[in-house]
Short mmCIF file of C-alpha atoms in Angstrom, two decimals:
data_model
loop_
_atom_site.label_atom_id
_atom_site.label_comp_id
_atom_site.label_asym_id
_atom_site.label_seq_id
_atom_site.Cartn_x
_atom_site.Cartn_y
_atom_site.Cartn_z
CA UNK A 1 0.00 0.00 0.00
CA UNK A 2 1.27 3.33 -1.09
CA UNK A 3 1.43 5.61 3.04
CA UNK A 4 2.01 8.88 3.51
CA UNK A 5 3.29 10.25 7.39
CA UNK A 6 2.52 13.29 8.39
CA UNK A 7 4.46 13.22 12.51
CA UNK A 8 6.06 16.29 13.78
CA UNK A 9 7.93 13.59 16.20
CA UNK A 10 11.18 12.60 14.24
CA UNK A 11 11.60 9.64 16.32
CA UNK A 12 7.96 8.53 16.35
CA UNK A 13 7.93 9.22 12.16
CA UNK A 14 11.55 7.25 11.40
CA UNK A 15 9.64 4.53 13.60
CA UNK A 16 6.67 4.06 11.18
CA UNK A 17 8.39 4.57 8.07
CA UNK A 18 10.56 1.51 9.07
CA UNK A 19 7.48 -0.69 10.55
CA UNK A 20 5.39 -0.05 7.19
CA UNK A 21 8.33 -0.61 4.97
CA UNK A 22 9.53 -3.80 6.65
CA UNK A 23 5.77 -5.06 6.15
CA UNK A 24 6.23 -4.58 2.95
CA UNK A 25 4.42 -1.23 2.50
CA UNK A 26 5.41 1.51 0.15
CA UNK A 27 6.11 4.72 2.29
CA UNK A 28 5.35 7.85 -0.24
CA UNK A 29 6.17 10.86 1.91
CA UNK A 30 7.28 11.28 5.63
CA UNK A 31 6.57 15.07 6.24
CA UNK A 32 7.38 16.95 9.83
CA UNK A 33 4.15 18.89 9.31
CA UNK A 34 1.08 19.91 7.30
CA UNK A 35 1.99 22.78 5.56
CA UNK A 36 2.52 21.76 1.57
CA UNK A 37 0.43 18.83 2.57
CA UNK A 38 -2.16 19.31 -0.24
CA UNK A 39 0.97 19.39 -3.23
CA UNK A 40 2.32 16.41 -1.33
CA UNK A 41 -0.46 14.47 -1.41
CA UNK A 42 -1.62 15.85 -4.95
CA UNK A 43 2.81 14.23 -6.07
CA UNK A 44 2.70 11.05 -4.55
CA UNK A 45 -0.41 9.45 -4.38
CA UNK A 46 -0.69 7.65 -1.78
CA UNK A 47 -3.70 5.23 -0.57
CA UNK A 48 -3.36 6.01 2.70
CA UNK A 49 -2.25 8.79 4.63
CA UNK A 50 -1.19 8.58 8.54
CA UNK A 51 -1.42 12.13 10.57
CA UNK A 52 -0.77 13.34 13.76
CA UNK A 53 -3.39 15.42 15.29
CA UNK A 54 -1.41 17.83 16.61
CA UNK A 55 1.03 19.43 14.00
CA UNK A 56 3.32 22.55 14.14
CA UNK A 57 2.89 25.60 14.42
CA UNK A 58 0.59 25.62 16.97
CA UNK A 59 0.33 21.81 17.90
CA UNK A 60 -2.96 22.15 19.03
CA UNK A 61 -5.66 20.53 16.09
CA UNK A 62 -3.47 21.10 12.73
CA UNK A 63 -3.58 17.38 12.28
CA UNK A 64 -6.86 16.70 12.38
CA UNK A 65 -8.11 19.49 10.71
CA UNK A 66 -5.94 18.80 7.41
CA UNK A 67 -7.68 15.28 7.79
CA UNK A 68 -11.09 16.84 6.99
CA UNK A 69 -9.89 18.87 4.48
CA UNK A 70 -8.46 15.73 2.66
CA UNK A 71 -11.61 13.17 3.41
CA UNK A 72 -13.69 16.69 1.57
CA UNK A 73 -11.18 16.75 -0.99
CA UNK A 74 -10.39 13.09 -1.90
CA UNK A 75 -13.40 11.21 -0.27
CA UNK A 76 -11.74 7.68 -1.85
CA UNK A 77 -8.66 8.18 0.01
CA UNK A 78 -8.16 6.44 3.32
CA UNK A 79 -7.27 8.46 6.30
CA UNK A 80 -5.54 7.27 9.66
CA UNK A 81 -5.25 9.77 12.73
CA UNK A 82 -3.20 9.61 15.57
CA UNK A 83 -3.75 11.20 18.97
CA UNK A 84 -2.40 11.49 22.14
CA UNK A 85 -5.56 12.05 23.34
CA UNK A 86 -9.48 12.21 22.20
CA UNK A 87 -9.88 15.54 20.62
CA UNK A 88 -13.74 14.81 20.98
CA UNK A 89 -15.24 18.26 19.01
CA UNK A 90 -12.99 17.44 15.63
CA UNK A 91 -13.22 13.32 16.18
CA UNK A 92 -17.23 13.70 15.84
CA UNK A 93 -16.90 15.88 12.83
CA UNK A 94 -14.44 13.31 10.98
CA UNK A 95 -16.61 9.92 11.80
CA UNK A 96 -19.67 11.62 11.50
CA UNK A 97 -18.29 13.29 7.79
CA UNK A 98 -18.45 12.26 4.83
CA UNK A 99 -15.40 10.31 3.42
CA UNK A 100 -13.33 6.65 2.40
CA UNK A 101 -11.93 4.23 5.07
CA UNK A 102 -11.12 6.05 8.08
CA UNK A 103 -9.40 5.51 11.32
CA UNK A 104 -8.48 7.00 14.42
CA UNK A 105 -5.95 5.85 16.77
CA UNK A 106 -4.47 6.79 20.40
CA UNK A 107 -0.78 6.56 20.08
CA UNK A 108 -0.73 4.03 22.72
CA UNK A 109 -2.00 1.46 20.17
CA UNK A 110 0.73 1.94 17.85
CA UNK A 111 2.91 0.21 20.53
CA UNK A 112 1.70 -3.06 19.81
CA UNK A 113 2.86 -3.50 16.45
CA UNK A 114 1.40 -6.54 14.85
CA UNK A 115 -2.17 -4.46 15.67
CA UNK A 116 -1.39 -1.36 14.36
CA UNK A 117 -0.45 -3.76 11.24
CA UNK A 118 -3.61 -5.49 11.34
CA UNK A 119 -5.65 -1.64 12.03
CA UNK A 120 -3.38 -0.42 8.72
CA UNK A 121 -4.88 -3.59 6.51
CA UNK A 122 -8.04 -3.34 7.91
CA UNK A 123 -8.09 0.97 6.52
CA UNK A 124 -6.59 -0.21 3.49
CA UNK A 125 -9.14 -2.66 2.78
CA UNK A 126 -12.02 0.09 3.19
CA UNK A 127 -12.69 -0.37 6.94
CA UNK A 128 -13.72 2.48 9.27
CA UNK A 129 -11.98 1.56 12.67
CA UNK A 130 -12.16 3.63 15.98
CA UNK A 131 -9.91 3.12 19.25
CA UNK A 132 -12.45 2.18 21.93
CA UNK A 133 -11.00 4.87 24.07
CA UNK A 134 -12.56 7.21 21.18
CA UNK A 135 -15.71 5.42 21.09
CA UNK A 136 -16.49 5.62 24.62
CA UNK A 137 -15.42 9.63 24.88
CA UNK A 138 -18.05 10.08 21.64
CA UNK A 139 -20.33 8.10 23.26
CA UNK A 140 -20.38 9.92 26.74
CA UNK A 141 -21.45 13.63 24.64
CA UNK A 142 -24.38 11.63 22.53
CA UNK A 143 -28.38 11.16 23.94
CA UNK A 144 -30.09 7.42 23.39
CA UNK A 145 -32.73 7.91 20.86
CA UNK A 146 -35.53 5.29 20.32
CA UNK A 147 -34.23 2.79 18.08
CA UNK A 148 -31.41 2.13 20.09
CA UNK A 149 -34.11 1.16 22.49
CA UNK A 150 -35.59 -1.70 19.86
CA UNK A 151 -32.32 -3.72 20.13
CA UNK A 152 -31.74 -6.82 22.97
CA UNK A 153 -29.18 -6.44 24.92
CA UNK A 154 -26.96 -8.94 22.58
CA UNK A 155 -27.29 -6.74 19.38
CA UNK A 156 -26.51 -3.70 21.19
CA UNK A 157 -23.25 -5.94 22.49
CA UNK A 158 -22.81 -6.74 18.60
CA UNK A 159 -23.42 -3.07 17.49
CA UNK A 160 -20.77 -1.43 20.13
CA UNK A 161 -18.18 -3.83 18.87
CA UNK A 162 -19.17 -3.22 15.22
CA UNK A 163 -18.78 0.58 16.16
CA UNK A 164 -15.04 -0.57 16.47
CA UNK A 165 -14.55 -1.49 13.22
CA UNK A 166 -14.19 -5.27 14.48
CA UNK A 167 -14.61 -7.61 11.89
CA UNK A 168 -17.89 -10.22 12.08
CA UNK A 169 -15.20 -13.10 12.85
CA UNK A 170 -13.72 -10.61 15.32
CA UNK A 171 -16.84 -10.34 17.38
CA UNK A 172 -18.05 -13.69 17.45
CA UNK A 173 -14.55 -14.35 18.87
CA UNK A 174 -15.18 -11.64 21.48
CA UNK A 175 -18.79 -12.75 21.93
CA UNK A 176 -18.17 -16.31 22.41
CA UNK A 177 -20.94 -17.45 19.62
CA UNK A 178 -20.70 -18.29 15.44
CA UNK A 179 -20.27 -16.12 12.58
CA UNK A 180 -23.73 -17.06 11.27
CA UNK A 181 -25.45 -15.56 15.04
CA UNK A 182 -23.58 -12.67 14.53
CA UNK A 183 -24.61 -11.82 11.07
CA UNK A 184 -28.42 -12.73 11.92
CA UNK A 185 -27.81 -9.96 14.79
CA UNK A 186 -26.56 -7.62 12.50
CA UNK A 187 -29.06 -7.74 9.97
CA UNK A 188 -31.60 -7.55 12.86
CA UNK A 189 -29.79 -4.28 13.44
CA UNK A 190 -29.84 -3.47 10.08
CA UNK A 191 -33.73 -3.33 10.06
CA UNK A 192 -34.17 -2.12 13.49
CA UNK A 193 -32.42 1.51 12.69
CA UNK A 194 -34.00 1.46 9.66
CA UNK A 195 -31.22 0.85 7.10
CA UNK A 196 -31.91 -0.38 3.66
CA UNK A 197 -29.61 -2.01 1.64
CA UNK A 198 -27.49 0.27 -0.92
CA UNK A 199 -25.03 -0.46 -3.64
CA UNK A 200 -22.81 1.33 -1.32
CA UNK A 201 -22.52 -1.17 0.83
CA UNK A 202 -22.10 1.38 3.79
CA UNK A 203 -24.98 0.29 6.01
CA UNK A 204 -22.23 -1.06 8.82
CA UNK A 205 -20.68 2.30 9.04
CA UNK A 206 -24.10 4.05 9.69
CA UNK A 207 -24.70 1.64 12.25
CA UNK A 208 -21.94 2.52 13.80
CA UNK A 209 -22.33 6.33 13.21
CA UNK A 210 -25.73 5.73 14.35
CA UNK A 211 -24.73 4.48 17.91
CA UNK A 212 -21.72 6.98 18.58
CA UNK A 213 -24.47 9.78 17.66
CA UNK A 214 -26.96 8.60 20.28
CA UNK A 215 -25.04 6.95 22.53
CA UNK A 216 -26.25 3.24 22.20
CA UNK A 217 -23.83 1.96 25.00
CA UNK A 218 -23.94 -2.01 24.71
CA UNK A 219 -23.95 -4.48 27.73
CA UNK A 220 -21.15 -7.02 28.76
CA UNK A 221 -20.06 -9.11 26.36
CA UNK A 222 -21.38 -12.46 28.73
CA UNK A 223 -25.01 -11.15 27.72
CA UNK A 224 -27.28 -14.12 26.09
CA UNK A 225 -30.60 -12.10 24.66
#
């Protein structure tokens, strides 16, 4: 896959260039900052671009706010964020926007390398995935609206995973039942919140969207309805 970095942390920037490149990725760009971001991305290409939230000059929301700018610009291009912590007013605008495969990471995560890996595949592959840290900060600002309230307790366990990006293998793992209950519960979902099939294909990232937006906070993962 064709990356480009954008890390004002030398250290933290040489570090990804080398993990990506020794899994066989194709680094494009590894840029200290956002300014000339736009020509850089324009020159290279990439498939997937990798930003720090918090960028020079100000280090405050430089990061994140190129990423908008970019999912407007180039909705097909995949877009991975990094954080120190949950900037919570620009994180709802960039789920809730419009846009290709998106992610959005706490720094912590990149630690474990074989995940951040698996998260980088996962993008690539069209996936929207969201550290659960980020998930439960967006979910603590959102209201439960009424057709949160038609789900059991096990499809609102299925949905909050799902809200993770976690693959339908993934959560059966997690959930301790098959592939085939999970994707009964998620097309139970699917009609409960109302969404009809599209050629988009989309209808798991709305779900998701759907509970972040109104707070649909799911039960233990132990629960059997």
């Amino acid at each position: 896959m064709r990356i480009l970095i954008c890390e004002d942390s030398a250290l933290l920037r040489e570090g990804l260039v080398r993990v990506l490149e020794d899994a066989g990725h194709d680094v494009v760009a590894a840029v200290p900052d956002a300014a000339g971001l736009d020509e850089t991305v324009d020159e290279t290409a990439p498939e997937l671009c990798i930003l720090d939230v918090r960028l020079p000059p100000t280090w405050t929301d430089e990061g994140i706010r190129a990423a908008l700018s970019l999912r407007t610009r180039l909705p097909k291009l995949a877009v991975l964020v990094l954080s120190q912590y949950v900037e919570e007013r620009y994180a709802a605008d960039l789920v809730t926007g419009d846009g290709g495969a998106l992610g959005y990471l706490l720094k912590d995560r990149v630690a474990d390398v074989a995940d951040f890996l698996d998260t980088i595949e996962r993008i690539g592959a069209g996936a929207t995935v969201l550290d659960p840290e980020v998930v439960a900060q967006l979910l603590s600002r959102r209201t439960r609206d009424d057709r949160m309230l038609r789900l059991t307790d096990r499809e609102s366990a299925v949905l909050a995973l799902l809200a993770e990006g976690r693959s339908n293998q993934s959560i059966a793992q997690t959930l301790h039942v098959t592939e085939g209950s999970v994707e009964k519960h998620i097309t139970s979902i699917f009609q409960k919140l109302g969404l009809e099939p599209d050629e988009s294909g989309n209808r798991r990232v709305l779900a998701a969207l759907a509970h972040l937006e109104h707070g649909g906070s799911g039960p233990q993962a132990g629960t059997n309805r």
